[in-house]
Short mmCIF file of C-alpha atoms in Angstrom, two decimals:
data_model
loop_
_atom_site.label_atom_id
_atom_site.label_comp_id
_atom_site.label_asym_id
_atom_site.label_seq_id
_atom_site.Cartn_x
_atom_site.Cartn_y
_atom_site.Cartn_z
CA ALA R 1076 44.24 158.59 134.48
CA GLN R 1077 45.32 158.23 131.10
CA SER R 1078 45.60 154.29 130.10
CA VAL R 1079 45.39 151.78 127.37
CA ALA R 1080 44.24 148.31 127.82
CA GLN R 1081 44.69 145.24 125.63
CA PRO R 1082 42.31 142.69 127.21
CA GLU R 1083 43.55 139.51 125.59
CA ASP R 1084 47.00 138.32 126.35
CA GLN R 1085 47.23 136.04 123.57
CA VAL R 1086 44.99 135.70 120.39
CA ASN R 1087 45.43 132.14 118.03
CA VAL R 1088 44.04 132.43 114.72
CA ALA R 1089 44.41 129.80 111.32
CA GLU R 1090 46.09 131.44 108.37
CA GLY R 1091 43.99 132.96 105.99
CA ASN R 1092 41.19 133.66 108.51
CA PRO R 1093 40.33 137.71 109.46
CA LEU R 1094 42.07 138.84 112.75
CA THR R 1095 41.57 141.31 115.36
CA VAL R 1096 43.87 142.51 118.52
CA LYS R 1097 41.64 144.46 120.76
CA CYS R 1098 42.76 148.01 122.32
CA THR R 1099 40.44 150.26 124.77
CA TYR R 1100 41.82 153.73 125.97
CA SER R 1101 40.95 156.09 128.31
CA VAL R 1102 42.59 159.70 128.06
CA SER R 1103 41.50 162.94 128.42
CA GLY R 1104 40.72 165.23 125.43
CA ASN R 1105 41.61 163.85 121.77
CA PRO R 1106 43.36 160.54 121.53
CA TYR R 1107 46.39 160.07 119.69
CA LEU R 1108 46.39 156.26 118.95
CA PHE R 1109 49.29 153.82 117.72
CA TRP R 1110 50.25 150.16 117.11
CA TYR R 1111 53.42 148.49 117.12
CA VAL R 1112 54.45 145.21 116.53
CA GLN R 1113 57.40 143.09 118.30
CA TYR R 1114 59.36 140.23 116.57
CA PRO R 1115 61.18 138.14 119.24
CA ASN R 1116 64.62 139.76 120.77
CA ARG R 1117 63.87 143.09 118.58
CA GLY R 1118 62.33 146.34 118.99
CA LEU R 1119 59.05 147.67 118.36
CA GLN R 1120 58.03 148.89 114.97
CA PHE R 1121 55.37 151.22 114.01
CA LEU R 1122 52.43 149.81 112.40
CA LEU R 1123 49.53 152.85 112.17
CA LYS R 1124 48.62 155.65 113.89
CA TYR R 1125 44.91 157.44 114.51
CA ILE R 1126 45.50 161.22 115.16
CA THR R 1127 42.14 162.64 113.43
CA GLY R 1128 40.08 162.02 110.13
CA ASP R 1129 38.75 158.79 108.93
CA ASN R 1130 38.04 156.21 111.67
CA LEU R 1131 39.41 153.18 109.55
CA VAL R 1132 43.36 153.54 109.42
CA LYS R 1133 45.49 151.66 107.02
CA GLY R 1134 49.03 150.94 107.72
CA SER R 1135 52.09 148.54 107.44
CA TYR R 1136 51.49 144.78 106.13
CA GLY R 1137 48.25 145.18 105.43
CA PHE R 1138 47.14 145.73 108.86
CA GLU R 1139 44.46 148.44 109.42
CA ALA R 1140 42.65 149.67 112.63
CA GLU R 1141 39.23 151.01 113.65
CA PHE R 1142 38.98 153.73 115.71
CA ASN R 1143 35.41 154.17 117.81
CA LYS R 1144 34.87 157.00 120.16
CA SER R 1145 31.85 156.03 121.69
CA GLN R 1146 33.82 152.49 122.79
CA THR R 1147 36.78 154.09 123.21
CA SER R 1148 38.23 151.54 120.86
CA PHE R 1149 41.11 151.15 118.63
CA HIS R 1150 41.46 147.17 117.92
CA LEU R 1151 43.55 146.08 115.19
CA LYS R 1152 42.22 143.90 111.87
CA LYS R 1153 43.73 142.09 109.29
CA PRO R 1154 41.61 140.49 106.35
CA SER R 1155 43.90 137.33 106.17
CA ALA R 1156 46.18 136.46 108.63
CA LEU R 1157 49.93 134.94 107.55
CA VAL R 1158 52.02 133.02 109.61
CA SER R 1159 54.49 135.40 109.80
CA ASP R 1160 52.15 138.07 111.54
CA SER R 1161 52.77 135.82 114.76
CA ALA R 1162 54.20 138.42 116.94
CA LEU R 1163 53.59 140.68 119.95
CA TYR R 1164 51.50 143.56 119.52
CA PHE R 1165 51.22 146.92 121.26
CA CYS R 1166 48.69 149.56 121.24
CA ALA R 1167 49.70 153.06 122.52
CA VAL R 1168 48.12 156.34 123.35
CA ARG R 1169 49.47 159.67 123.91
CA ALA R 1170 48.69 160.87 127.55
CA GLY R 1171 47.69 164.44 127.90
CA GLY R 1172 47.48 165.30 124.30
CA SER R 1173 50.38 165.60 121.61
CA GLN R 1174 52.92 166.59 123.97
CA GLY R 1175 52.38 163.73 126.50
CA ASN R 1176 54.26 160.55 126.88
CA LEU R 1177 53.49 157.50 125.05
CA ILE R 1178 51.59 154.96 127.28
CA PHE R 1179 51.67 151.21 126.01
CA GLY R 1180 49.24 148.57 126.47
CA LYS R 1181 50.76 145.19 127.83
CA GLY R 1182 50.78 143.49 124.78
CA THR R 1183 49.03 140.79 122.73
CA LYS R 1184 50.62 137.60 121.48
CA LEU R 1185 49.79 136.80 118.27
CA SER R 1186 50.04 133.27 116.95
CA VAL R 1187 48.92 132.26 113.52
CA LYS R 1188 48.60 128.65 112.74
CA PRO R 1189 49.29 127.26 109.04
CA LYS O 323 69.21 155.79 106.11
CA ALA O 324 70.26 153.77 109.37
CA GLY O 325 67.70 153.31 112.05
CA VAL O 326 67.79 153.61 115.99
CA THR O 327 71.26 152.40 117.08
CA GLN O 328 71.68 151.14 120.74
CA THR O 329 74.81 150.06 122.42
CA PRO O 330 75.54 147.99 123.93
CA ARG O 331 73.32 145.20 122.81
CA TYR O 332 73.98 142.86 125.45
CA LEU O 333 75.31 143.81 129.16
CA ILE O 334 75.67 142.06 132.45
CA LYS O 335 76.24 144.11 135.53
CA THR O 336 76.76 143.03 139.23
CA ARG O 337 74.54 144.54 141.51
CA GLY O 338 75.36 147.90 142.87
CA GLN O 339 77.20 148.93 140.18
CA GLN O 340 76.39 151.63 137.64
CA VAL O 341 75.72 151.52 133.55
CA THR O 342 75.33 153.77 130.93
CA LEU O 343 73.38 153.21 127.88
CA SER O 344 73.40 154.84 124.58
CA CYS O 345 70.95 155.67 121.72
CA SER O 346 71.67 157.27 118.38
CA PRO O 347 68.44 158.42 116.67
CA ILE O 348 67.87 158.43 113.34
CA SER O 349 69.07 161.45 111.65
CA GLY O 350 67.04 164.38 111.55
CA HIS O 351 65.03 163.45 114.47
CA ARG O 352 65.08 165.73 117.55
CA SER O 353 63.10 163.69 119.99
CA VAL O 354 64.29 160.30 122.09
CA SER O 355 62.61 158.14 124.55
CA TRP O 356 63.38 155.71 126.52
CA TYR O 357 61.45 152.36 127.88
CA GLN O 358 61.79 149.34 129.98
CA GLN O 359 60.78 146.12 129.05
CA THR O 360 60.18 143.52 131.33
CA PRO O 361 57.97 140.42 131.17
CA GLY O 362 55.68 141.38 134.11
CA GLN O 363 55.52 145.14 133.68
CA GLY O 364 55.42 145.23 129.96
CA LEU O 365 56.72 148.83 128.28
CA GLN O 366 57.39 151.25 131.06
CA PHE O 367 58.09 154.69 130.11
CA LEU O 368 61.14 156.11 131.59
CA PHE O 369 61.82 159.57 129.73
CA GLU O 370 61.62 161.94 127.04
CA TYR O 371 64.30 164.49 125.76
CA PHE O 372 63.80 166.93 123.00
CA SER O 373 66.66 169.28 121.96
CA GLU O 374 68.22 168.34 125.11
CA THR O 375 65.61 169.35 127.44
CA GLN O 376 63.94 166.47 129.28
CA ARG O 377 59.98 166.85 128.67
CA ASN O 378 58.49 163.67 130.29
CA LYS O 379 59.42 161.42 132.87
CA GLY O 380 58.35 158.37 134.38
CA ASN O 381 57.55 156.87 137.64
CA PHE O 382 61.27 155.28 138.18
CA PRO O 383 63.52 156.32 141.29
CA GLY O 384 66.13 158.74 140.92
CA ARG O 385 68.80 156.01 140.45
CA PHE O 386 67.38 156.32 136.81
CA SER O 387 68.68 159.46 134.78
CA GLY O 388 69.01 160.47 131.39
CA ARG O 389 70.77 163.25 129.06
CA GLN O 390 70.66 164.07 125.50
CA PHE O 391 73.30 165.68 123.46
CA SER O 392 73.18 168.44 121.04
CA ASN O 393 73.66 165.92 117.97
CA SER O 394 70.24 164.55 119.88
CA ARG O 395 72.06 161.31 120.74
CA SER O 396 70.80 160.46 124.34
CA GLU O 397 72.07 158.41 127.10
CA MET O 398 70.65 156.65 130.11
CA ASN O 399 72.15 155.99 133.27
CA VAL O 400 71.27 153.61 136.05
CA SER O 401 73.18 154.13 139.39
CA THR O 402 73.19 151.36 141.94
CA LEU O 403 72.08 148.61 140.17
CA GLU O 404 69.19 146.54 141.66
CA LEU O 405 68.49 142.85 140.42
CA GLY O 406 64.55 143.99 139.47
CA ASP O 407 66.54 146.64 137.09
CA SER O 408 67.32 143.69 134.87
CA ALA O 409 65.46 144.56 131.60
CA LEU O 410 65.46 145.18 128.07
CA TYR O 411 65.82 148.87 127.51
CA LEU O 412 64.64 150.36 124.40
CA CYS O 413 65.02 153.62 123.07
CA ALA O 414 62.98 155.25 120.13
CA SER O 415 63.31 158.23 118.15
CA SER O 416 61.01 160.66 116.23
CA LEU O 417 60.96 164.00 114.45
CA GLU O 418 59.42 165.81 117.13
CA VAL O 419 57.28 165.43 120.46
CA GLY O 420 53.84 164.68 119.25
CA VAL O 421 51.93 163.41 116.58
CA TYR O 422 54.70 161.09 115.09
CA GLY O 423 54.84 157.49 115.28
CA TYR O 424 58.16 156.35 116.87
CA THR O 425 61.20 154.14 115.38
CA PHE O 426 62.83 152.01 118.16
CA GLY O 427 66.26 150.80 118.50
CA SER O 428 66.42 146.41 118.59
CA GLY O 429 67.58 147.19 122.89
CA THR O 430 70.00 146.84 125.29
CA ARG O 431 69.23 143.39 127.56
CA LEU O 432 70.54 144.13 130.86
CA THR O 433 70.99 141.42 133.27
CA VAL O 434 72.05 142.54 136.82
CA VAL O 435 73.62 139.25 139.36
#
């Protein structure tokens, strides 16, 4: 079955420190991977995607993600966290190739303290 | 350009009633997807439409239905509401089904009492 897992419910980081939000996936065929961010009482905002090509993908707001095929992971990273990065982060994968529906992980709450 | 617009933003309904939620995608986007978000279950996929055709459907009972119009606007309907249907319903649009990222609306908060 196609699935995506975010093993951490919450990640706490001090402002200025690097952050990593973890994501692993299980799909048949090539994975189409996405990261979204959700601020309180808002819809989700697209951050970045991996379809093919370079394993390091750069996205919005200084975020990047590293695709690792052997570990079936797609971790979200940022070199220096901001308090304003505090939000709920979702990893997602297209199930069944490019035409399948988008399956989301449970989400990871990122808290950045000053 | 205008984003994805969902109406209404908030809704309170009584158990047993039915409700219709509306979604206007970004101009030019032909794919519309619906998700239910709850604290316990997270984001659950409801259905995806492209050019007025349902392309994918999630594991929800038949009380949940949707449609897409020729102008790409979409509606979802929930009949015979249950308390467990209380959730944030999110609509997302994309250019086409496939490798494009979604743009989400702010959602409709449905409360069933």
